[in-house]
Coordinates of C-alpha atoms and ligand atoms in Angstrom, one line a residue:
X1 CA -6.7 33.4 14.1
X2 CA -5.4 33.5 10.7
X3 CA -6.2 37.4 10.9
X4 CA -3.9 37.4 14.0
X5 CA -1.1 35.9 12.6
X6 CA -1.2 38.1 9.5
X7 CA -1.4 41.2 11.7
X8 CA 1.4 40.3 14.0
X9 CA 3.5 39.4 11.1
X10 CA 2.9 42.4 9.6
X11 CA 4.0 44.2 12.9
X12 CA 7.3 42.4 12.3
X13 CA 7.7 43.6 8.9
X14 CA 7.2 40.0 7.2
X15 CA 4.0 40.3 5.6
X16 CA 3.8 44.0 5.0
X17 CA 6.8 43.8 2.4
X18 CA 4.9 40.8 1.0
X19 CA 1.7 42.5 0.5
X20 CA 2.9 45.7 -0.8
X21 CA 5.3 44.0 -3.6
X22 CA 2.9 41.1 -4.1
X23 CA 2.8 39.5 -7.6
X24 CA 2.1 36.1 -8.0
X25 CA 4.2 34.6 -10.9
X26 CA 2.5 33.7 -14.2
X27 CA 2.8 29.7 -13.4
X28 CA 1.3 30.2 -10.2
X29 CA -2.3 28.9 -9.8
X30 CA -3.0 30.3 -6.4
X31 CA -2.1 33.2 -4.2
X32 CA -1.1 32.5 -0.5
X33 CA -2.5 35.7 0.8
X34 CA -5.9 35.2 -0.8
X35 CA -6.7 31.4 -0.1
X36 CA -9.6 31.2 2.5
X37 CA -13.0 29.6 3.2
X38 CA -14.6 32.0 0.9
X39 CA -11.6 31.6 -1.9
X40 CA -10.6 28.2 -1.9
X41 CA -7.9 26.9 -3.9
X42 CA -8.3 23.9 -6.3
X43 CA -5.6 21.6 -6.7
X44 CA -5.1 19.1 -10.0
X45 CA -3.8 15.8 -10.9
X46 CA -1.2 15.8 -13.9
X47 CA -1.0 12.5 -15.9
X48 CA 0.8 12.0 -19.3
X49 CA 1.3 15.6 -19.6
X50 CA -2.3 16.9 -18.8
X51 CA -3.5 18.5 -15.6
X52 CA -6.9 17.0 -14.7
X53 CA -9.4 17.0 -11.8
X54 CA -10.7 13.8 -10.4
X55 CA -14.4 12.9 -10.3
X56 CA -14.7 13.8 -6.5
X57 CA -12.8 16.4 -4.4
X58 CA -12.4 16.9 -0.9
X59 CA -11.4 19.9 1.4
X60 CA -8.6 20.5 3.8
X61 CA -9.6 22.4 6.9
X62 CA -7.5 25.4 7.5
X63 CA -4.9 24.7 10.2
X64 CA -5.7 28.4 11.5
X65 CA -9.4 28.4 11.9
X66 CA -10.9 25.0 10.4
X67 CA -12.4 26.9 7.4
X68 CA -12.3 24.6 4.2
X69 CA -9.9 26.4 2.3
X70 CA -8.1 24.1 -0.1
X71 CA -10.1 21.4 -2.5
X72 CA -8.0 18.6 -3.7
X73 CA -8.6 15.8 -6.1
X74 CA -10.0 12.9 -4.1
X75 CA -8.8 10.4 -6.7
X76 CA -10.5 7.0 -6.7
X77 CA -9.1 3.6 -7.4
X78 CA -11.4 3.6 -10.6
X79 CA -9.6 6.6 -11.8
X80 CA -5.9 5.3 -11.4
X81 CA -5.8 3.4 -15.1
X82 CA -4.0 6.5 -16.9
X83 CA -1.3 6.7 -14.2
X84 CA -0.6 3.1 -14.2
X85 CA -0.4 3.0 -18.0
X86 CA 1.7 6.3 -18.1
X87 CA 4.2 4.5 -15.8
X88 CA 4.1 1.3 -17.7
X89 CA 5.1 2.9 -20.8
X90 CA 8.5 3.9 -19.4
X91 CA 11.2 1.5 -20.3
X92 CA 13.6 0.1 -17.5
X93 CA 16.4 1.8 -19.4
X94 CA 14.7 5.2 -18.3
X95 CA 13.9 8.3 -20.4
X96 CA 17.8 8.7 -20.6
X97 CA 21.2 7.1 -19.6
X98 CA 24.8 7.5 -20.8
X99 CA 24.0 5.7 -24.1
X100 CA 20.3 6.9 -24.8
X101 CA 19.2 10.5 -25.1
X102 CA 22.3 12.1 -23.4
X103 CA 20.9 15.4 -24.4
X104 CA 18.5 15.0 -21.7
X105 CA 21.6 15.5 -18.9
X106 CA 22.1 18.8 -20.4
X107 CA 18.4 19.8 -20.5
X108 CA 18.1 19.0 -16.9
X109 CA 21.4 20.9 -16.1
X110 CA 19.4 23.8 -17.7
X111 CA 16.0 23.2 -16.0
X112 CA 17.8 23.2 -12.6
X113 CA 19.6 26.3 -13.3
X114 CA 16.3 28.0 -14.8
X115 CA 14.4 27.0 -11.9
X116 CA 16.9 28.1 -9.4
X117 CA 17.0 31.7 -11.1
X118 CA 13.0 31.8 -10.9
X119 CA 13.0 30.6 -7.1
X120 CA 15.9 33.2 -6.6
X121 CA 13.2 36.1 -7.2
X122 CA 12.2 37.6 -4.1
X123 CA 8.6 37.4 -4.7
X124 CA 8.8 33.6 -5.4
X125 CA 10.7 32.9 -2.3
X126 CA 8.1 34.8 -0.7
X127 CA 5.5 32.9 -2.5
X128 CA 6.8 29.4 -1.5
X129 CA 7.4 30.5 2.1
X130 CA 3.9 31.9 2.7
X131 CA 2.3 29.1 0.7
X132 CA 4.3 26.5 3.1
X133 CA 3.1 28.5 6.0
X134 CA -0.7 28.3 5.0
X135 CA -0.8 24.5 4.8
X136 CA 2.1 23.2 7.1
X137 CA 2.2 25.7 10.0
X138 CA 5.8 26.7 10.8
X139 CA 7.3 30.0 11.6
X140 CA 8.2 32.5 8.8
X141 CA 12.2 31.8 9.0
X142 CA 11.4 28.0 9.1
X143 CA 9.2 28.2 6.1
X144 CA 11.7 30.4 4.5
X145 CA 14.8 27.9 5.1
X146 CA 13.0 25.3 3.3
X147 CA 12.5 27.4 0.1
X148 CA 16.3 28.6 0.2
X149 CA 17.6 24.9 0.7
X150 CA 15.7 24.0 -2.4
X151 CA 16.8 27.0 -4.4
X152 CA 20.3 26.0 -3.3
X153 CA 19.9 22.5 -4.4
X154 CA 18.8 23.9 -8.0
X155 CA 21.7 26.1 -8.2
X156 CA 24.3 23.0 -7.0
X157 CA 22.6 21.1 -10.2
X158 CA 23.0 23.4 -12.9
X159 CA 24.7 23.1 -16.2
X160 CA 27.2 20.2 -16.2
X161 CA 26.6 18.8 -12.7
X162 CA 23.7 16.6 -13.7
X163 CA 25.9 14.7 -16.1
X164 CA 28.7 14.7 -13.6
X165 CA 26.2 12.9 -11.4
X166 CA 25.9 10.2 -13.6
X167 CA 29.6 9.9 -14.3
X168 CA 31.3 6.5 -15.2
X169 CA 34.3 5.0 -14.7
X170 CA 36.6 2.5 -16.5
X171 CA 39.0 -0.3 -15.6
X172 CA 41.5 -1.8 -17.8
X173 CA 41.0 -5.2 -19.1
X174 CA 43.0 -8.5 -19.5
X175 CA 44.0 -8.0 -22.8
X176 CA 43.9 -5.5 -25.8
X177 CA 40.5 -4.5 -26.7
X178 CA 38.8 -5.3 -23.1
X179 CA 37.9 -2.6 -20.6
X180 CA 35.1 -2.7 -18.2
X181 CA 33.1 0.5 -17.4
X182 CA 30.9 1.2 -14.5
X183 CA 27.7 3.3 -15.3
X184 CA 25.0 4.9 -12.8
X185 CA 21.8 3.6 -14.7
X186 CA 18.3 4.7 -14.1
X187 CA 15.3 2.6 -12.8
X188 CA 12.9 3.6 -15.4
X189 CA 9.5 4.0 -13.9
X190 CA 9.8 5.2 -10.4
X191 CA 7.4 6.2 -7.2
X192 CA 7.8 9.1 -4.8
X193 CA 5.8 9.6 -1.9
X194 CA 6.5 12.0 0.7
X195 CA 4.7 13.4 4.0
X196 CA 3.1 16.9 5.0
X197 CA 5.9 18.3 7.2
X198 CA 8.3 19.7 4.4
X199 CA 5.8 20.2 1.6
X200 CA 8.5 21.6 -0.9
X201 CA 11.8 20.6 0.4
X202 CA 11.5 16.9 0.4
X203 CA 9.4 16.5 -2.8
X204 CA 11.7 18.8 -4.8
X205 CA 15.0 17.5 -4.1
X206 CA 13.8 14.1 -4.3
X207 CA 12.1 14.6 -7.5
X208 CA 15.0 16.5 -9.2
X209 CA 17.3 13.5 -8.2
X210 CA 15.1 11.1 -9.8
X211 CA 14.7 13.1 -13.2
X212 CA 18.6 13.9 -13.4
X213 CA 19.2 10.2 -13.1
X214 CA 16.7 9.4 -16.1
X215 CA 13.7 8.2 -14.5
X216 CA 10.2 9.1 -14.7
X217 CA 8.6 9.6 -11.4
X218 CA 5.0 9.5 -10.1
X219 CA 4.7 11.9 -7.3
X220 CA 2.5 11.8 -4.6
X221 CA 2.5 14.2 -1.7
X222 CA 0.4 14.0 1.7
X223 CA -3.2 15.6 0.5
X224 CA -2.9 18.7 3.2
X225 CA 0.1 19.9 1.4
X226 CA 0.0 18.9 -2.1
X227 CA -0.8 22.5 -3.4
X228 CA 2.8 23.3 -2.8
X229 CA 4.4 20.6 -4.9
X230 CA 1.9 21.5 -7.5
X231 CA 3.1 24.9 -7.8
X232 CA 6.6 23.7 -7.9
X233 CA 5.7 21.3 -10.7
X234 CA 3.9 24.0 -12.5
X235 CA 7.1 26.2 -12.2
X236 CA 9.2 23.4 -13.6
X237 CA 6.9 23.4 -16.8
X238 CA 7.5 27.1 -17.3
X239 CA 11.4 26.7 -17.0
X240 CA 11.3 24.1 -19.7
X241 CA 10.5 20.7 -17.9
X242 CA 8.9 18.6 -20.6
X243 CA 4.9 18.1 -19.3
X244 CA 5.2 14.2 -19.7
X245 CA 8.0 13.7 -17.5
X246 CA 6.3 13.6 -14.2
X247 CA 3.0 12.3 -13.2
X248 CA 1.4 13.6 -10.1
X249 CA -1.6 12.2 -8.0
X250 CA -3.5 13.9 -5.2
X251 CA -5.7 12.0 -2.7
X252 CA -5.8 9.3 -0.3
X253 CA -2.7 7.3 0.1
X254 CA -4.4 4.1 -0.1
X255 CA -5.2 4.8 -3.5
X256 CA -1.5 5.4 -4.3
X257 CA -0.9 2.4 -2.7
X258 CA -3.0 0.1 -4.9
X259 CA -1.6 2.2 -8.1
X260 CA 1.9 1.3 -7.2
X261 CA 0.9 -2.5 -6.8
X262 CA -0.6 -2.5 -10.3
X263 CA 2.1 -0.4 -12.0
X264 CA 4.9 -1.9 -10.2
X265 CA 7.5 0.9 -10.6
X266 CA 10.9 -0.6 -10.5
X267 CA 11.7 1.5 -7.3
X268 CA 10.1 3.8 -4.9
X269 CA 11.4 6.3 -2.3
X270 CA 8.8 6.7 0.6
X271 CA 9.4 9.4 3.2
X272 CA 7.0 9.2 6.1
X273 CA 5.8 6.9 9.0
X274 CA 7.2 3.5 9.7
X275 CA 3.7 1.9 9.4
X276 CA 3.1 2.9 5.9
X277 CA 6.9 2.2 5.1
X278 CA 6.9 -1.3 6.0
X279 CA 3.4 -1.8 4.1
X280 CA 5.0 -0.6 1.0
X281 CA 8.1 -2.8 1.5
X282 CA 6.0 -5.7 1.6
X283 CA 3.6 -4.7 -1.0
X284 CA 6.4 -3.8 -3.5
X285 CA 8.5 -6.8 -2.8
X286 CA 11.3 -4.7 -1.0
X287 CA 11.8 -2.6 -4.3
X288 CA 11.8 0.4 -1.8
X289 CA 14.1 3.0 -0.3
X290 CA 12.9 4.7 2.9
X291 CA 13.3 7.7 4.9
X292 CA 10.9 6.8 7.9
X293 CA 10.3 7.5 11.3
X294 CA 12.5 9.5 13.4
X295 CA 13.3 9.2 17.0
X296 CA 16.3 11.3 17.4
X297 CA 18.3 11.7 20.7
X298 CA 21.0 14.0 21.9
X299 CA 23.7 13.4 24.4
X300 CA 25.0 16.2 26.1
X301 CA 28.5 15.1 27.4
X302 CA 30.2 16.0 30.6
X303 CA 32.2 19.3 29.5
X304 CA 29.8 22.2 30.1
X305 CA 30.1 25.4 28.3
X306 CA 28.0 27.8 26.1
X307 CA 25.1 26.8 28.3
X308 CA 22.9 29.4 26.7
X309 CA 23.7 28.4 23.1
X310 CA 23.1 24.8 24.1
X311 CA 19.8 25.6 25.5
X312 CA 18.8 27.7 22.3
X313 CA 19.8 25.0 20.2
X314 CA 18.1 22.3 22.2
X315 CA 14.6 24.4 22.3
X316 CA 14.8 24.7 18.3
X317 CA 15.8 21.1 17.9
X318 CA 12.7 19.8 20.0
X319 CA 10.1 22.3 19.3
X320 CA 10.7 24.5 15.9
X321 CA 7.8 23.5 13.4
X322 CA 6.1 22.4 17.0
X323 CA 8.3 19.3 16.7
X324 CA 6.9 18.1 13.4
X325 CA 10.2 17.5 12.1
X326 CA 11.6 13.6 11.5
X327 CA 14.9 15.0 13.1
X328 CA 13.2 16.8 16.0
X329 CA 14.8 16.1 19.4
X330 CA 12.8 13.6 21.1
X331 CA 15.4 12.2 24.1
X332 CA 17.8 14.2 25.6
X333 CA 20.4 12.5 27.5
X334 CA 22.0 15.3 30.0
X335 CA 25.1 14.4 31.8
X336 CA 24.3 15.7 35.6
X337 CA 26.8 18.2 35.1
X338 CA 24.2 20.2 32.7
X339 CA 21.5 19.8 35.3
X340 CA 23.7 21.6 37.8
X341 CA 24.4 24.5 35.2
X342 CA 20.7 25.1 35.2
X343 CA 19.7 23.7 31.7
X344 CA 16.5 22.8 32.6
X345 CA 15.3 26.0 33.8
X346 CA 16.8 27.4 30.5
X347 CA 14.9 25.4 28.4
X348 CA 11.6 26.2 30.4
X349 CA 12.4 29.9 30.0
X350 CA 12.8 29.6 26.2
X351 CA 9.6 27.3 25.5
X352 CA 7.6 29.8 27.3
X353 CA 8.6 32.4 24.8
X354 CA 7.2 30.4 21.9
X355 CA 3.7 31.5 21.0
X356 CA 1.0 31.1 18.3
X357 CA 1.3 34.7 17.3
X358 CA 4.4 34.1 15.3
X359 CA 3.8 30.0 14.8
X360 CA 6.8 29.4 17.0
X361 CA 4.3 26.9 18.3
X362 CA 1.4 25.9 16.2
X363 CA -1.3 23.2 14.9
X364 CA 0.0 19.8 14.8
X365 CA -1.2 18.2 11.8
X366 CA -1.2 14.3 12.6
X367 CA -1.7 14.2 16.6
X368 CA -4.6 15.6 18.5
X369 CA -4.2 17.5 22.0
X370 CA -6.0 14.6 23.6
X371 CA -3.7 12.0 22.1
X372 CA -0.7 13.9 22.8
X373 CA -1.6 14.6 26.2
X374 CA -2.7 11.1 26.9
X375 CA 0.9 10.0 26.1
X376 CA 2.3 12.7 28.3
X377 CA 0.1 11.3 31.2
X378 CA 1.3 7.8 30.4
X379 CA 5.0 9.0 30.7
X380 CA 4.1 10.9 33.8
X381 CA 3.0 7.6 35.5
X382 CA 6.5 6.0 35.1
X383 CA 8.4 5.8 38.5
X384 CA 10.3 9.1 39.2
X385 CA 8.8 10.7 36.2
X386 CA 8.2 14.4 36.5
X387 CA 6.8 17.1 34.3
X388 CA 9.5 19.8 33.5
X389 CA 7.2 22.1 31.7
X390 CA 4.0 22.2 29.1
X391 CA 1.7 19.5 29.6
X392 CA -1.5 21.9 28.9
X393 CA -3.5 22.6 25.6
X394 CA -3.0 25.9 24.0
X395 CA -5.7 28.5 24.4
X396 CA -7.1 31.5 22.8
X397 CA -7.1 30.3 19.1
X398 CA -9.5 28.6 16.6
X399 CA -7.5 25.8 15.6
X400 CA -10.0 22.9 14.6
X401 CA -9.9 19.8 16.9
X402 CA -8.9 17.8 14.0
X403 CA -5.3 19.2 14.8
X404 CA -3.6 19.4 18.0
X405 CA -2.4 22.5 19.8
X406 CA -0.2 22.0 23.1
X407 CA 2.1 23.8 24.7
X408 CA 6.0 22.5 24.2
X409 CA 6.3 19.9 26.6
X410 CA 9.1 18.2 28.4
X411 CA 9.1 15.2 30.8
X412 CA 11.9 14.1 32.9
X413 CA 12.1 10.3 33.3
X414 CA 14.9 8.4 35.1
X415 CA 17.4 6.8 33.0
X416 CA 17.0 3.6 35.2
X417 CA 13.4 3.5 34.5
X418 CA 13.7 4.1 30.6
X419 CA 15.5 1.0 30.4
X420 CA 13.8 -1.4 33.1
X421 CA 11.4 -3.2 30.8
X422 CA 10.8 -3.3 27.2
X423 CA 7.4 -1.8 27.7
X424 CA 8.9 1.5 29.4
X425 CA 11.5 1.5 26.7
X426 CA 8.8 1.4 23.6
X427 CA 6.8 3.9 25.5
X428 CA 9.3 6.4 26.0
X429 CA 10.9 5.9 22.8
X430 CA 7.2 6.4 20.8
X431 CA 7.7 9.1 18.2
X432 CA 5.2 12.0 19.0
X433 CA 5.0 14.2 16.1
X434 CA 4.4 17.2 18.0
X435 CA 6.2 19.2 20.8
X436 CA 6.9 16.6 23.2
X437 CA 10.3 15.4 24.3
X438 CA 11.7 13.4 27.2
X439 CA 14.7 14.5 29.4
X440 CA 17.0 12.1 31.3
X441 CA 20.2 12.5 33.1
X442 CA 23.1 10.3 33.7
X443 CA 26.5 10.1 35.6
X444 CA 30.0 9.4 34.4
X445 CA 29.6 5.8 35.2
X446 CA 26.1 5.4 33.5
X447 CA 27.6 6.2 29.9
X448 CA 27.1 2.4 28.9
X449 CA 23.7 2.4 29.9
X450 CA 23.1 5.6 27.5
X451 CA 24.6 3.6 25.0
X452 CA 22.5 0.7 25.5
X453 CA 19.4 2.8 24.9
X454 CA 20.7 4.2 21.8
X455 CA 21.5 0.4 20.7
X456 CA 17.8 -0.7 21.6
X457 CA 16.2 2.0 19.4
X458 CA 14.8 1.1 16.0
X459 CA 15.0 4.3 14.2
X460 CA 18.4 5.7 13.4
X461 CA 18.0 8.9 11.5
X462 CA 19.7 11.8 13.2
X463 CA 21.4 12.4 16.5
X464 CA 23.8 14.9 18.2
X465 CA 26.6 14.4 20.6
X466 CA 27.0 17.8 22.4
X467 CA 30.9 17.8 23.5
X468 CA 34.2 19.1 22.6
X469 CA 36.1 16.0 24.3
X470 CA 37.4 14.3 21.5
X471 CA 37.5 11.0 23.6
X472 CA 34.0 11.3 24.5
X473 CA 33.0 12.0 21.0
X474 CA 34.7 9.1 19.8
X475 CA 33.2 6.7 22.3
X476 CA 29.7 7.7 21.8
X477 CA 30.6 8.0 17.8
X478 CA 31.9 4.7 17.6
X479 CA 29.3 2.8 19.3
X480 CA 25.9 4.0 17.4
X481 CA 24.7 4.2 14.0
X482 CA 22.5 7.4 13.4
X483 CA 22.6 8.3 9.6
X484 CA 23.0 12.0 10.2
X485 CA 24.9 12.6 13.4
X486 CA 26.3 16.2 14.4
X487 CA 29.1 16.0 16.8
X488 CA 30.6 19.0 18.9
X489 CA 29.4 21.7 21.1
X490 CA 27.2 23.1 18.4
X491 CA 25.7 19.8 17.5
X492 CA 21.9 19.7 16.7
X493 CA 19.6 17.2 15.7
X494 CA 17.7 19.2 13.1
X495 CA 18.6 20.9 10.0
X496 CA 18.7 19.1 6.6
X497 CA 20.6 21.7 4.3
X498 CA 21.2 21.0 0.8
X499 CA 25.0 20.7 1.6
X500 CA 25.1 17.5 3.4
X501 CA 23.6 13.9 3.5
X502 CA 20.4 13.4 5.1
X503 CA 19.0 10.0 6.1
X504 CA 18.8 7.0 8.2
X505 CA 21.6 4.3 8.6
X506 CA 21.7 0.8 9.7
X507 CA 19.4 -0.5 7.2
X508 CA 20.1 -1.5 3.6
X509 CA 16.5 0.1 2.5
X510 CA 17.9 3.4 4.2
X511 CA 17.9 6.5 1.5
X512 CA 19.4 9.7 1.5
X513 CA 18.4 13.3 0.3
X514 CA 20.5 16.2 -0.9
X515 CA 23.9 15.3 -2.2
X516 CA 25.4 13.9 -5.3
X517 CA 25.7 10.7 -3.3
X518 CA 22.3 10.3 -2.1
X519 CA 20.9 11.0 -5.5
X520 CA 22.8 8.4 -6.8
X521 CA 22.3 5.8 -4.2
X522 CA 18.5 6.4 -4.3
X523 CA 17.8 7.1 -8.1
X524 CA 20.3 4.9 -10.0
X525 CA 21.9 1.5 -10.0
X526 CA 24.9 0.3 -11.0
X527 CA 25.6 -1.3 -14.4
X528 CA 28.9 -2.8 -15.7
X529 CA 29.5 -3.0 -19.5
X530 CA 32.6 -4.9 -20.5
X531 CA 33.8 -3.8 -23.8
X532 CA 35.7 -6.7 -25.7
X533 CA 36.3 -5.7 -29.3
X534 CA 39.4 -7.7 -30.1
X535 CA 41.6 -8.3 -31.9
X536 CA 41.3 -12.2 -31.4
X537 CA 44.4 -14.4 -30.7
X538 CA 46.2 -15.4 -33.9
X539 CA 44.9 -18.6 -35.3
X540 CA 48.4 -20.5 -34.7
X541 CA 47.7 -20.0 -31.2
X542 CA 45.4 -22.6 -30.0
X543 CA 42.2 -21.7 -27.7
X544 CA 42.0 -23.8 -24.5
X545 CA 38.8 -25.2 -23.5
X546 CA 38.0 -24.4 -19.9
Ligands
NAD1 N1 13.1 10.2 7.4 C1 12.9 11.4 7.1 O1 13.6 11.9 6.2 C2 11.3 11.9 7.3 C3 11.1 13.2 6.7 C4 9.7 13.7 7.2 C5 8.7 12.9 7.9 N2 9.3 11.7 8.2 C6 8.2 10.8 9.0 O2 7.2 11.2 8.6 C7 6.1 10.7 9.6 C8 5.1 11.9 9.5 O3 4.5 11.8 8.4 P1 2.8 11.0 8.3 O4 2.6 10.7 9.9 O5 2.0 12.1 7.9 O6 3.2 9.8 7.7 P2 2.2 8.9 6.7 O7 3.2 7.9 6.6 O8 1.1 8.7 7.3 O9 2.2 9.6 5.1 C9 3.3 9.9 4.4 C10 2.8 9.8 3.1 O10 2.5 8.3 2.6 C11 1.3 8.5 2.0 N3 0.4 7.1 2.2 C12 -0.2 6.9 3.4 N4 -0.6 5.7 3.5 C13 -0.1 5.1 2.2 C14 -0.2 4.0 1.6 N5 -0.8 2.8 2.1 N6 0.6 3.6 0.4 C15 1.4 5.0 -0.3 N7 1.2 6.1 0.4 C16 0.7 6.1 1.5 C17 0.5 9.7 2.6 O11 -0.5 10.1 1.7 C18 1.7 10.7 2.5 O12 1.8 11.4 1.2 C19 6.9 10.5 10.8 O13 7.0 9.5 11.2 C20 8.4 11.4 10.5 O14 9.3 10.9 11.2 C21 10.7 11.3 8.2

């Protein structure tokens, strides 16, 4: 299977250039083109400045052929003490703050600048894109986008931008000598946990934010892909990051859970499923910021236009990365005018073009084919439901059964049925982390029911309102809450570039990623220092008791 992928990519020029010019950087410990069952990669932990193995290792099955192609340290609870101690040694005031070690703001401006320069080298862009493709199957453009976003983010926080992030402000006081100043203050020891689907972008952007603000993070990324952030850390060391600034643990999430409970970081950023998010909130007494599950909707307004573009964007939103994006379009509310314009047929034709050869559809890492198809079957049993397209397993591949592989699938469910009972609503709004979406339609007078559906949902991550009608847009925007909402004819649900905030809303625990505001919110807290130096009032002016 991989051979097929490599062959086809080669035909499109994607791999041939890479292989002809391939040279792996001195800081890298793996070669994405050479990892295989016979030549497995080996990951490592990093604690207190040293790369280490755990006593046991486990293997990851290659998503393309099932061969055990990466070994990772299967860290046990009996081995977490050094990680606990390393975090506990960090003061609450952090490694730097505006009063302590301010040189480190400059250090991180320099690290960010040098890391951006290193990543900008074509061979390193290729290195990360190919490595991402090996472990988290997605098309080459999707993998490259993740690397480009990370590279641009590093450029954004070069030079003095790190200290500008921690910019303080002052307000004059009530008398001479008094002045209050607001500072962005680090938490000190912090946890950072991220999932498999963006193995570089999510850990890299959050990690750098944590470091910029003066924290020492313990990083854990899903074991299936943690070889990618490991290479990023090695690159950061190469460009000057002190090796003791970040600890990195691979292995089972439950071990990390125990580590966090024992070490008690002052704050933890968790990106992943709602189930684990809520567990960590309870275990860590609420000291958690969340980027959790996404069930993302798109509303196509009554004004139809640019039908081919809107269809293309809808296909991208629902099925790029085989639907394994937290921002994937899961529920499409289509005004009946779009039905008449033939949108369903266009979506069907676009979905049919997706194929395994260029990984525009491919392995699903957390849902098996049987689990996804069982969900589709339940949807199809709802009154008035019908299969628009898909609903079958992919064939002609060696993807192992632990992973899923189904056709891009769409099920139409009538709006009245979606809202009928809580049970139906819960079924329709279950996040399938794979290429499955629900489509429904509405008439003008049913817009209140569409808004009722958005109100009843629990996840408020991304949304799209596809319309150029300002009044329609305002009505929908004014009655919904999703944290990252695209509005206008070109609106999409996916896309988390470095130039805008990405994160959920409607929850005080909601985190963000990417922008200065997101970094300040997640990785620092407010501290007010009120200076009051005098002079004190003259002796002949009596001081009044209060
Ligand atoms: N909101 C966002 O920005 C965003 C981004 C990407 C993915 N997601 C969500 O992530 C989910 C997909 O990932 P998944 O199902 O693999 O998530 P998951 O919650 O199972 O795993 C996420 C991470 O948590 C770790 N983990 C698991 N159990 C843990 C525990 N008890 N304590 C500490 N860490 C633990 C895992 O090792 C992994 O690194 C989807 O729901 C998706 O919407 C959200």
